[in-house]
Amino acid sequence: MNALTDRYGARGGPVQLFYLNNRTPRRPTVDRGEGIYLWDTQGKRYIDASSGPIAANLGHANARVIAASDRQIRKVAYASRAFFENDANIELAEIVTRLAGPGLERAFFVSGGSEATESAMKLARQYAMTLGQASRWKVLSRNPSYHGGTMGAIAISGDPVSEAAFGPMTRLMPKVPAPFTYRLPEDHTPESNAERCADALEETIIREGPETVLAFFMEPVGGLATGALVAADCYYRRVREICSRHGVLLIFDEVMSGAGRTGAFLAAHHWPDARPDMVTLAKGIGAGYTPLGAVLASRAMADALAEAGGFMHGFTYASNPLSCAIGHAVVSETVDRGLIPNAAAMGTRLRGRLEEVQKHSGVMGDIRGKGLLMAIEIVADKDTKAILPASTQAIQRIVELGMERGLLLYSRRTANGLFGEWLMVAPPLIVDAQQVDTIAALIGDTLAEFEKQLKGTA
Ligand SMILES: Cc1ncc(COP(=O)(O)O)c(C=O)c1O
């Protein structure tokens, strides 16, 4: 029993009370972390197989990050941008923009992915105004998608459940279909579906009036909203052409896919003929050691804004020295330890091992993703690809069966299961071959138990 159980009851502690429904059992209390493992206060070990919510890219207790954090906090943890520049900010901007490559020479640091989304939308809008295009304000995005939990981010996130709850409080923006590759419209291949979805983007821009459309926001490799969706290659090139043709900024949300996770520093690097105008980053650049996010844009965009009076935007913690120093250590460690090629190699191995598991599983319908940003889709029937009913609570049950086996898999049933349901498999980038095999084996055990229970209750 947990010491807090007496105070808060067996269900819903001080954190969960506001977050999970009151039927959710108490979670264990975390004690410590090291490498890809976390331990609870009862001494049980868990493999952090999704890096929390795809954040802890370096695993836990990284010595270089701890030392950098300690150094900076002793020197100066915080000094307002109103009065000072700080070296940590400059050093982080230099390494991130160098790794991001041409066209993304400027970085603005914030405290997470949602702030990065808000900042990108405002930066795009202000830039359009400097070009004399104040009529452009609509930000298009995909259905489904997730770009954050703040009101502006909700306006562009394709999630009918969130829209129903919070839509009236914000200004919902137009959506276009996401180019799914597994469950396809009749008579479509992944490629033809990608073309169809690209066509829908262009049609929507034209219908809305191109002179009103500011930007198109998309996750180049999907996160939880699509279960690591990777579109057919033709999609990226088509989207770039369409945006260029109509003067629409292409913004890649790389909050999950950035910082090396897919086997390249940016997922954008996998499609060099579809370079985005702007990129958002978060999760992996702080790697769970500090709240950190970023918006990347071109030198020309930043200069235009500076000329016009500066970026009309900011947060108290934007570009703070402590977070930037930690981010610099995280990104340096990611590069110096060769973790980006490791993500590519371990991603290939993980896919192979999961394919083995899939052969013996009646519920693992699809495996998708890139590098170490992967997902497994859970179905009632692999032939029909039918989705399990909500009452099965498949995702919640699999997460809990995994935890019993010391395996942490991140997921929840997004969009009420409308598009399917899946679990993220995205271990820290430090994962080695043996650990990948262990993760796949534990997933196999977990799904086998789930299937057994499913048959028992069928
Ligand atoms: C693709 C994507 N964008 C934005 C966000 C929001 O980031 P944060 O939770 O740091 O605000 C997330 C978070 O999961 C995400 O996956």
CSV table of C-alpha atoms and ligand atoms in Angstrom, one decimal:
chain,number,residue,atom,x,y,z
A,1,MET,CA,0.0,0.0,0.0
A,2,ASN,CA,1.1,3.5,-0.7
A,3,ALA,CA,1.5,5.9,2.2
A,4,LEU,CA,-0.8,8.4,0.5
A,5,THR,CA,-3.6,5.8,0.2
A,6,ASP,CA,-4.8,6.5,3.7
A,7,ARG,CA,-5.0,10.2,3.0
A,8,TYR,CA,-6.5,10.1,-0.5
A,9,GLY,CA,-8.2,6.7,-0.7
A,10,ALA,CA,-7.5,3.8,-3.0
A,11,ARG,CA,-8.4,5.7,-6.2
A,12,GLY,CA,-7.4,9.1,-7.5
A,13,GLY,CA,-4.6,10.8,-5.7
A,14,PRO,CA,-3.7,14.5,-5.7
A,15,VAL,CA,-2.5,14.4,-9.3
A,16,GLN,CA,-5.0,11.9,-10.7
A,17,LEU,CA,-7.9,13.5,-9.0
A,18,PHE,CA,-7.9,16.2,-11.7
A,19,TYR,CA,-6.7,14.1,-14.6
A,20,LEU,CA,-8.1,10.6,-14.7
A,21,ASN,CA,-11.5,9.4,-14.1
A,22,ASN,CA,-12.3,8.1,-10.6
A,23,ARG,CA,-12.4,4.5,-11.7
A,24,THR,CA,-8.7,4.5,-12.5
A,25,PRO,CA,-6.6,2.7,-9.9
A,26,ARG,CA,-3.9,4.5,-8.0
A,27,ARG,CA,-0.7,4.7,-9.9
A,28,PRO,CA,2.5,3.6,-8.1
A,29,THR,CA,4.7,6.4,-6.8
A,30,VAL,CA,7.9,6.9,-8.7
A,31,ASP,CA,11.1,6.7,-6.7
A,32,ARG,CA,14.0,7.1,-9.1
A,33,GLY,CA,15.2,6.6,-12.7
A,34,GLU,CA,18.4,5.4,-14.4
A,35,GLY,CA,18.9,4.7,-18.1
A,36,ILE,CA,15.7,3.3,-19.7
A,37,TYR,CA,14.4,2.2,-16.3
A,38,LEU,CA,12.2,3.7,-13.6
A,39,TRP,CA,11.6,2.3,-10.1
A,40,ASP,CA,8.6,2.8,-7.9
A,41,THR,CA,8.8,3.2,-4.1
A,42,GLN,CA,8.0,-0.5,-3.7
A,43,GLY,CA,11.3,-1.3,-5.6
A,44,LYS,CA,9.5,-2.5,-8.7
A,45,ARG,CA,11.4,-1.8,-12.0
A,46,TYR,CA,9.7,-0.6,-15.2
A,47,ILE,CA,11.1,-0.2,-18.7
A,48,ASP,CA,10.2,3.3,-19.9
A,49,ALA,CA,9.3,1.9,-23.3
A,50,SER,CA,7.6,5.1,-24.6
A,51,SER,CA,10.0,7.6,-22.9
A,52,GLY,CA,7.1,8.8,-20.8
A,53,PRO,CA,5.0,10.6,-23.4
A,54,ILE,CA,7.9,10.4,-25.9
A,55,ALA,CA,9.9,12.9,-24.0
A,56,ALA,CA,12.7,11.2,-22.1
A,57,ASN,CA,15.0,10.7,-25.1
A,58,LEU,CA,18.2,10.3,-23.1
A,59,GLY,CA,16.6,8.0,-20.5
A,60,HIS,CA,17.0,8.9,-16.8
A,61,ALA,CA,19.8,10.3,-14.6
A,62,ASN,CA,22.1,11.4,-17.5
A,63,ALA,CA,25.4,12.5,-15.9
A,64,ARG,CA,26.2,15.2,-18.5
A,65,VAL,CA,22.7,16.8,-18.2
A,66,ILE,CA,22.9,16.7,-14.4
A,67,ALA,CA,26.3,18.4,-14.5
A,68,ALA,CA,25.2,21.1,-16.9
A,69,SER,CA,22.1,21.8,-14.9
A,70,ASP,CA,24.1,22.0,-11.7
A,71,ARG,CA,26.7,24.4,-13.3
A,72,GLN,CA,24.0,26.7,-14.7
A,73,ILE,CA,21.9,26.9,-11.6
A,74,ARG,CA,24.9,27.9,-9.6
A,75,LYS,CA,25.9,30.5,-12.1
A,76,VAL,CA,22.5,32.0,-12.9
A,77,ALA,CA,19.2,30.1,-13.2
A,78,TYR,CA,17.1,33.0,-14.4
A,79,ALA,CA,17.6,36.5,-15.8
A,80,SER,CA,14.9,38.3,-17.7
A,81,ARG,CA,15.2,38.8,-21.5
A,82,ALA,CA,14.1,42.3,-20.8
A,83,PHE,CA,17.5,43.1,-19.3
A,84,PHE,CA,20.0,40.4,-20.4
A,85,GLU,CA,21.0,38.1,-23.2
A,86,ASN,CA,22.4,34.8,-21.9
A,87,ASP,CA,25.0,32.5,-23.3
A,88,ALA,CA,23.0,29.3,-22.7
A,89,ASN,CA,20.3,30.7,-25.0
A,90,ILE,CA,22.8,31.6,-27.7
A,91,GLU,CA,24.6,28.2,-27.5
A,92,LEU,CA,21.3,26.3,-27.6
A,93,ALA,CA,20.1,28.3,-30.6
A,94,GLU,CA,23.3,27.7,-32.4
A,95,ILE,CA,23.4,24.0,-32.0
A,96,VAL,CA,19.7,23.5,-32.7
A,97,THR,CA,19.6,25.7,-35.9
A,98,ARG,CA,22.9,24.1,-37.1
A,99,LEU,CA,21.3,20.7,-36.8
A,100,ALA,CA,18.0,21.9,-38.3
A,101,GLY,CA,19.8,23.1,-41.4
A,102,PRO,CA,19.3,25.8,-44.1
A,103,GLY,CA,16.1,27.8,-43.9
A,104,LEU,CA,15.7,27.3,-40.1
A,105,GLU,CA,18.4,29.7,-38.8
A,106,ARG,CA,16.5,31.3,-36.0
A,107,ALA,CA,15.1,29.7,-32.8
A,108,PHE,CA,12.8,31.0,-30.1
A,109,PHE,CA,12.7,29.0,-26.9
A,110,VAL,CA,9.6,28.4,-24.8
A,111,SER,CA,8.5,25.9,-22.1
A,112,GLY,CA,6.9,23.1,-24.1
A,113,GLY,CA,5.0,21.9,-27.2
A,114,SER,CA,1.8,23.8,-26.7
A,115,GLU,CA,3.6,27.1,-26.2
A,116,ALA,CA,5.6,26.3,-29.3
A,117,THR,CA,2.4,25.9,-31.3
A,118,GLU,CA,1.0,29.2,-30.0
A,119,SER,CA,4.3,30.9,-30.8
A,120,ALA,CA,4.5,29.5,-34.3
A,121,MET,CA,1.0,30.6,-35.1
A,122,LYS,CA,1.7,34.1,-33.8
A,123,LEU,CA,5.0,34.3,-35.6
A,124,ALA,CA,3.5,33.2,-38.9
A,125,ARG,CA,0.7,35.8,-38.5
A,126,GLN,CA,3.0,38.6,-37.7
A,127,TYR,CA,5.3,37.7,-40.6
A,128,ALA,CA,2.3,37.8,-43.0
A,129,MET,CA,1.5,41.2,-41.7
A,130,THR,CA,5.0,42.4,-42.4
A,131,LEU,CA,4.4,41.2,-46.0
A,132,GLY,CA,1.3,43.3,-46.2
A,133,GLN,CA,-0.9,40.1,-46.1
A,134,ALA,CA,-3.0,40.9,-43.1
A,135,SER,CA,-5.9,39.0,-44.7
A,136,ARG,CA,-4.1,35.7,-44.0
A,137,TRP,CA,-5.1,34.2,-40.6
A,138,LYS,CA,-6.5,30.7,-41.1
A,139,VAL,CA,-4.3,27.9,-40.0
A,140,LEU,CA,-5.2,24.6,-41.6
A,141,SER,CA,-4.3,21.2,-40.1
A,142,ARG,CA,-5.3,17.6,-40.3
A,143,ASN,CA,-8.0,15.4,-38.8
A,144,PRO,CA,-6.9,13.7,-36.6
A,145,SER,CA,-4.0,15.6,-35.2
A,146,TYR,CA,-2.7,17.0,-31.9
A,147,HIS,CA,-0.8,20.2,-31.5
A,148,GLY,CA,-1.3,20.9,-27.8
A,149,GLY,CA,-3.7,21.6,-25.0
A,150,THR,CA,-3.9,25.5,-25.0
A,151,MET,CA,-6.8,27.2,-26.7
A,152,GLY,CA,-5.0,28.2,-29.9
A,153,ALA,CA,-3.6,24.7,-30.2
A,154,ILE,CA,-7.0,23.2,-29.6
A,155,ALA,CA,-8.3,25.3,-32.5
A,156,ILE,CA,-6.0,23.5,-34.9
A,157,SER,CA,-6.0,20.1,-33.3
A,158,GLY,CA,-8.2,17.6,-35.1
A,159,ASP,CA,-10.0,15.8,-32.3
A,160,PRO,CA,-13.8,15.8,-32.3
A,161,VAL,CA,-14.0,15.1,-28.6
A,162,SER,CA,-11.9,18.1,-27.7
A,163,GLU,CA,-13.7,20.2,-30.3
A,164,ALA,CA,-17.1,19.3,-28.8
A,165,ALA,CA,-15.9,20.4,-25.3
A,166,PHE,CA,-13.8,23.4,-26.0
A,167,GLY,CA,-14.7,24.4,-29.6
A,168,PRO,CA,-17.2,27.1,-28.5
A,169,MET,CA,-14.5,28.8,-26.5
A,170,THR,CA,-12.0,29.1,-29.4
A,171,ARG,CA,-12.1,29.7,-33.1
A,172,LEU,CA,-11.9,26.3,-34.7
A,173,MET,CA,-9.9,26.2,-37.9
A,174,PRO,CA,-10.5,24.2,-41.1
A,175,LYS,CA,-9.3,20.6,-41.1
A,176,VAL,CA,-8.2,18.2,-43.9
A,177,PRO,CA,-8.0,14.4,-43.7
A,178,ALA,CA,-4.8,12.8,-42.5
A,179,PRO,CA,-3.3,10.4,-45.0
A,180,PHE,CA,-3.8,7.1,-43.2
A,181,THR,CA,-2.0,4.1,-44.6
A,182,TYR,CA,-3.6,1.2,-42.7
A,183,ARG,CA,-7.4,1.6,-42.7
A,184,LEU,CA,-8.0,3.1,-46.2
A,185,PRO,CA,-11.1,4.3,-48.1
A,186,GLU,CA,-12.4,1.7,-50.5
A,187,ASP,CA,-10.3,1.2,-53.7
A,188,HIS,CA,-7.4,3.1,-52.3
A,189,THR,CA,-3.7,2.3,-51.8
A,190,PRO,CA,-1.6,4.3,-49.3
A,191,GLU,CA,-0.3,6.3,-52.3
A,192,SER,CA,-3.6,7.1,-53.8
A,193,ASN,CA,-5.0,8.0,-50.4
A,194,ALA,CA,-2.0,10.3,-49.9
A,195,GLU,CA,-2.8,12.0,-53.2
A,196,ARG,CA,-6.5,12.2,-52.2
A,197,CYS,CA,-5.6,13.9,-48.9
A,198,ALA,CA,-3.2,16.3,-50.7
A,199,ASP,CA,-6.0,17.2,-53.1
A,200,ALA,CA,-8.2,17.8,-50.1
A,201,LEU,CA,-5.7,20.3,-48.8
A,202,GLU,CA,-5.6,22.2,-52.0
A,203,GLU,CA,-9.4,22.2,-52.4
A,204,THR,CA,-9.7,23.5,-48.8
A,205,ILE,CA,-7.3,26.3,-49.4
A,206,ILE,CA,-9.2,27.3,-52.6
A,207,ARG,CA,-12.6,27.0,-50.9
A,208,GLU,CA,-11.4,29.1,-47.9
A,209,GLY,CA,-9.8,31.7,-50.2
A,210,PRO,CA,-6.0,31.4,-50.5
A,211,GLU,CA,-5.6,35.1,-49.5
A,212,THR,CA,-7.1,34.1,-46.1
A,213,VAL,CA,-4.9,31.1,-45.4
A,214,LEU,CA,-1.8,31.7,-43.3
A,215,ALA,CA,-0.4,28.3,-42.7
A,216,PHE,CA,-0.7,24.5,-42.8
A,217,PHE,CA,0.4,22.7,-39.6
A,218,MET,CA,1.2,19.0,-39.7
A,219,GLU,CA,3.2,16.3,-37.9
A,220,PRO,CA,5.5,14.8,-40.5
A,221,VAL,CA,5.6,11.6,-38.4
A,222,GLY,CA,2.5,11.5,-36.4
A,223,GLY,CA,2.3,11.3,-32.6
A,224,LEU,CA,-0.5,9.9,-30.5
A,225,ALA,CA,-3.3,11.3,-32.6
A,226,THR,CA,-2.5,9.1,-35.5
A,227,GLY,CA,-0.3,6.4,-33.9
A,228,ALA,CA,3.0,7.4,-35.6
A,229,LEU,CA,1.5,7.8,-39.0
A,230,VAL,CA,4.0,8.1,-41.8
A,231,ALA,CA,2.4,9.1,-45.1
A,232,ALA,CA,3.4,7.8,-48.5
A,233,ASP,CA,6.4,9.8,-49.8
A,234,CYS,CA,4.4,11.5,-52.5
A,235,TYR,CA,2.3,13.3,-49.9
A,236,TYR,CA,5.2,15.4,-48.5
A,237,ARG,CA,6.2,16.7,-51.9
A,238,ARG,CA,2.6,17.5,-52.9
A,239,VAL,CA,1.9,19.3,-49.7
A,240,ARG,CA,5.1,21.5,-50.2
A,241,GLU,CA,4.1,22.3,-53.8
A,242,ILE,CA,0.5,23.2,-52.8
A,243,CYS,CA,1.6,25.5,-49.9
A,244,SER,CA,4.2,27.2,-52.1
A,245,ARG,CA,1.6,27.7,-54.9
A,246,HIS,CA,-0.8,29.5,-52.6
A,247,GLY,CA,1.7,31.4,-50.4
A,248,VAL,CA,0.8,29.3,-47.4
A,249,LEU,CA,3.5,28.7,-44.7
A,250,LEU,CA,4.2,25.0,-44.2
A,251,ILE,CA,4.8,24.4,-40.5
A,252,PHE,CA,6.0,21.0,-39.2
A,253,ASP,CA,5.0,20.1,-35.7
A,254,GLU,CA,8.1,18.1,-34.6
A,255,VAL,CA,7.3,18.2,-30.9
A,256,MET,CA,7.4,14.4,-30.9
A,257,SER,CA,9.3,13.6,-34.1
A,258,GLY,CA,12.1,16.1,-33.6
A,259,ALA,CA,15.5,16.0,-31.8
A,260,GLY,CA,16.6,12.8,-33.4
A,261,ARG,CA,13.8,10.4,-32.5
A,262,THR,CA,13.1,9.3,-36.1
A,263,GLY,CA,16.7,8.7,-37.0
A,264,ALA,CA,17.3,12.2,-38.3
A,265,PHE,CA,17.5,15.4,-36.2
A,266,LEU,CA,14.3,16.5,-37.8
A,267,ALA,CA,11.8,14.2,-39.4
A,268,ALA,CA,11.7,16.8,-42.1
A,269,HIS,CA,15.2,15.6,-43.2
A,270,HIS,CA,13.7,12.4,-44.5
A,271,TRP,CA,11.9,14.4,-47.2
A,272,PRO,CA,14.4,16.9,-48.5
A,273,ASP,CA,12.1,18.1,-51.3
A,274,ALA,CA,9.4,19.1,-48.8
A,275,ARG,CA,11.3,21.5,-46.5
A,276,PRO,CA,9.0,23.3,-44.0
A,277,ASP,CA,9.0,27.1,-43.5
A,278,MET,CA,8.9,26.7,-39.8
A,279,VAL,CA,9.3,23.9,-37.3
A,280,THR,CA,8.2,23.4,-33.7
A,281,LEU,CA,10.1,21.3,-31.2
A,282,ALA,CA,9.7,20.3,-27.6
A,283,LYS,CA,9.8,16.9,-25.7
A,284,GLY,CA,13.2,15.6,-27.0
A,285,ILE,CA,15.1,18.8,-26.7
A,286,GLY,CA,14.5,19.0,-23.0
A,287,ALA,CA,14.3,15.2,-22.7
A,288,GLY,CA,12.2,15.4,-19.6
A,289,TYR,CA,15.0,17.3,-17.7
A,290,THR,CA,13.4,20.7,-18.1
A,291,PRO,CA,10.2,22.1,-19.7
A,292,LEU,CA,11.5,23.3,-23.1
A,293,GLY,CA,10.1,23.9,-26.5
A,294,ALA,CA,11.2,25.9,-29.6
A,295,VAL,CA,10.0,27.5,-32.8
A,296,LEU,CA,12.4,27.5,-35.7
A,297,ALA,CA,12.1,29.9,-38.6
A,298,SER,CA,14.3,31.4,-41.3
A,299,ARG,CA,16.6,34.3,-40.8
A,300,ALA,CA,14.6,36.2,-43.4
A,301,MET,CA,11.4,35.8,-41.3
A,302,ALA,CA,13.1,36.8,-38.1
A,303,ASP,CA,14.7,39.8,-39.8
A,304,ALA,CA,11.4,40.9,-41.3
A,305,LEU,CA,9.8,40.8,-37.8
A,306,ALA,CA,12.7,42.6,-36.2
A,307,GLU,CA,12.5,45.3,-38.8
A,308,ALA,CA,8.8,45.7,-38.2
A,309,GLY,CA,9.2,46.2,-34.5
A,310,GLY,CA,10.0,42.7,-33.1
A,311,PHE,CA,8.1,39.6,-32.3
A,312,MET,CA,5.0,40.7,-30.3
A,313,HIS,CA,5.0,37.7,-28.0
A,314,GLY,CA,6.8,36.2,-25.0
A,315,PHE,CA,6.5,34.1,-21.9
A,316,THR,CA,8.3,34.7,-18.5
A,317,TYR,CA,10.3,31.5,-19.0
A,318,ALA,CA,11.1,31.9,-22.7
A,319,SER,CA,14.8,31.4,-23.3
A,320,ASN,CA,15.6,31.2,-19.6
A,321,PRO,CA,19.3,30.3,-18.9
A,322,LEU,CA,18.7,27.1,-16.9
A,323,SER,CA,16.4,25.4,-19.4
A,324,CYS,CA,18.6,26.5,-22.3
A,325,ALA,CA,21.7,25.1,-20.6
A,326,ILE,CA,19.9,21.8,-20.0
A,327,GLY,CA,18.6,21.8,-23.5
A,328,HIS,CA,22.2,22.4,-24.8
A,329,ALA,CA,23.5,19.4,-22.8
A,330,VAL,CA,20.6,17.2,-24.0
A,331,VAL,CA,21.1,18.0,-27.7
A,332,SER,CA,25.0,17.8,-27.4
A,333,GLU,CA,24.7,14.4,-25.7
A,334,THR,CA,22.2,13.2,-28.4
A,335,VAL,CA,24.7,14.1,-31.1
A,336,ASP,CA,28.0,13.2,-29.4
A,337,ARG,CA,26.8,9.7,-28.3
A,338,GLY,CA,25.5,8.9,-31.8
A,339,LEU,CA,22.0,8.5,-30.6
A,340,ILE,CA,20.4,9.7,-33.9
A,341,PRO,CA,21.9,6.8,-35.9
A,342,ASN,CA,21.2,4.6,-32.9
A,343,ALA,CA,17.5,5.6,-33.2
A,344,ALA,CA,17.5,4.6,-36.9
A,345,ALA,CA,19.2,1.2,-36.2
A,346,MET,CA,17.2,0.3,-33.1
A,347,GLY,CA,14.0,1.4,-34.9
A,348,THR,CA,14.7,-1.1,-37.6
A,349,ARG,CA,15.4,-3.8,-35.1
A,350,LEU,CA,12.3,-2.9,-33.0
A,351,ARG,CA,10.1,-3.1,-36.1
A,352,GLY,CA,11.6,-6.6,-37.0
A,353,ARG,CA,11.0,-7.9,-33.5
A,354,LEU,CA,7.4,-6.5,-33.4
A,355,GLU,CA,6.7,-8.1,-36.8
A,356,GLU,CA,7.6,-11.4,-35.1
A,357,VAL,CA,5.2,-10.7,-32.3
A,358,GLN,CA,2.5,-9.7,-34.8
A,359,LYS,CA,2.7,-13.1,-36.5
A,360,HIS,CA,1.5,-14.8,-33.2
A,361,SER,CA,-0.9,-12.0,-32.2
A,362,GLY,CA,-4.6,-11.8,-33.1
A,363,VAL,CA,-4.9,-8.2,-32.0
A,364,MET,CA,-1.8,-6.4,-33.4
A,365,GLY,CA,-3.1,-5.1,-36.6
A,366,ASP,CA,-0.4,-2.7,-37.7
A,367,ILE,CA,3.1,-1.6,-36.9
A,368,ARG,CA,4.1,1.9,-38.1
A,369,GLY,CA,6.4,4.8,-37.5
A,370,LYS,CA,10.0,5.8,-38.2
A,371,GLY,CA,13.1,5.2,-36.2
A,372,LEU,CA,12.1,5.1,-32.5
A,373,LEU,CA,8.8,6.8,-33.0
A,374,MET,CA,6.6,3.7,-33.5
A,375,ALA,CA,3.1,2.6,-32.7
A,376,ILE,CA,1.2,-0.7,-32.7
A,377,GLU,CA,-2.5,-0.6,-33.7
A,378,ILE,CA,-4.9,-2.9,-31.8
A,379,VAL,CA,-7.8,-4.4,-33.6
A,380,ALA,CA,-10.6,-6.9,-33.0
A,381,ASP,CA,-9.9,-8.8,-36.2
A,382,LYS,CA,-6.7,-8.5,-38.3
A,383,ASP,CA,-8.5,-9.4,-41.5
A,384,THR,CA,-11.4,-6.9,-41.2
A,385,LYS,CA,-9.3,-4.4,-39.2
A,386,ALA,CA,-12.4,-3.9,-37.0
A,387,ILE,CA,-11.9,-1.7,-34.0
A,388,LEU,CA,-12.7,-3.2,-30.5
A,389,PRO,CA,-15.8,-1.6,-28.8
A,390,ALA,CA,-15.1,1.2,-26.4
A,391,SER,CA,-16.5,-0.9,-23.5
A,392,THR,CA,-13.5,-3.3,-23.9
A,393,GLN,CA,-11.2,-0.5,-22.8
A,394,ALA,CA,-8.5,-2.2,-24.7
A,395,ILE,CA,-5.9,0.5,-24.4
A,396,GLN,CA,-6.4,1.0,-20.7
A,397,ARG,CA,-6.2,-2.7,-20.1
A,398,ILE,CA,-3.1,-3.2,-22.2
A,399,VAL,CA,-1.4,-0.3,-20.4
A,400,GLU,CA,-2.2,-1.9,-17.1
A,401,LEU,CA,-1.2,-5.4,-18.1
A,402,GLY,CA,2.1,-3.9,-19.3
A,403,MET,CA,2.7,-2.1,-16.0
A,404,GLU,CA,2.1,-5.4,-14.2
A,405,ARG,CA,5.0,-6.8,-16.3
A,406,GLY,CA,7.2,-3.8,-15.7
A,407,LEU,CA,6.5,-2.3,-19.1
A,408,LEU,CA,5.4,1.3,-19.7
A,409,LEU,CA,3.6,2.0,-22.9
A,410,TYR,CA,2.1,5.4,-23.6
A,411,SER,CA,-1.4,5.7,-25.0
A,412,ARG,CA,-5.0,6.7,-24.5
A,413,ARG,CA,-8.0,6.2,-26.7
A,414,THR,CA,-7.9,9.3,-28.8
A,415,ALA,CA,-10.9,10.8,-30.7
A,416,ASN,CA,-13.1,8.2,-29.0
A,417,GLY,CA,-11.5,5.5,-31.1
A,418,LEU,CA,-13.0,7.0,-34.3
A,419,PHE,CA,-9.8,6.4,-36.3
A,420,GLY,CA,-8.6,3.3,-34.5
A,421,GLU,CA,-6.6,2.7,-31.3
A,422,TRP,CA,-2.9,2.2,-30.7
A,423,LEU,CA,-0.1,2.3,-28.3
A,424,MET,CA,3.2,4.2,-28.7
A,425,VAL,CA,6.4,2.2,-28.7
A,426,ALA,CA,9.2,4.8,-28.4
A,427,PRO,CA,12.0,3.9,-25.9
A,428,PRO,CA,14.7,6.4,-25.1
A,429,LEU,CA,17.3,6.9,-27.9
A,430,ILE,CA,19.9,5.2,-25.7
A,431,VAL,CA,18.2,1.8,-25.9
A,432,ASP,CA,20.4,-1.1,-27.0
A,433,ALA,CA,19.7,-4.2,-29.0
A,434,GLN,CA,19.1,-6.5,-26.0
A,435,GLN,CA,16.8,-4.0,-24.5
A,436,VAL,CA,14.8,-3.7,-27.7
A,437,ASP,CA,14.4,-7.5,-27.7
A,438,THR,CA,13.2,-7.4,-24.1
A,439,ILE,CA,10.7,-4.7,-24.9
A,440,ALA,CA,9.3,-6.6,-27.9
A,441,ALA,CA,9.1,-9.8,-25.8
A,442,LEU,CA,7.2,-8.0,-23.0
A,443,ILE,CA,4.8,-6.5,-25.6
A,444,GLY,CA,4.2,-10.1,-26.9
A,445,ASP,CA,3.5,-11.3,-23.3
A,446,THR,CA,1.2,-8.4,-22.6
A,447,LEU,CA,-0.8,-8.8,-25.8
A,448,ALA,CA,-1.1,-12.5,-25.3
A,449,GLU,CA,-2.5,-12.0,-21.9
A,450,PHE,CA,-4.9,-9.4,-23.2
A,451,GLU,CA,-6.1,-11.7,-26.0
A,452,LYS,CA,-6.6,-14.5,-23.5
A,453,GLN,CA,-8.7,-12.3,-21.3
A,454,LEU,CA,-10.6,-11.1,-24.4
A,455,LYS,CA,-11.5,-14.6,-25.4
A,456,GLY,CA,-12.4,-15.4,-21.8
A,457,THR,CA,-14.9,-12.6,-21.8
A,458,ALA,CA,-16.1,-13.0,-25.4
B,1,LIG,C1,2.7,16.6,-31.9
B,1,LIG,C2,2.5,17.3,-30.6
B,1,LIG,N1,2.4,18.7,-30.7
B,1,LIG,C3,2.2,19.4,-29.5
B,1,LIG,C4,2.2,18.8,-28.3
B,1,LIG,C5,2.0,19.6,-27.0
B,1,LIG,O1,3.1,19.5,-26.3
B,1,LIG,P1,3.1,19.8,-24.7
B,1,LIG,O2,2.4,18.7,-24.0
B,1,LIG,O3,4.6,19.9,-24.3
B,1,LIG,O4,2.4,21.2,-24.5
B,1,LIG,C6,2.3,17.4,-28.2
B,1,LIG,C7,2.2,16.7,-26.9
B,1,LIG,O5,2.1,15.5,-26.8
B,1,LIG,C8,2.5,16.6,-29.4
B,1,LIG,O6,2.6,15.3,-29.4
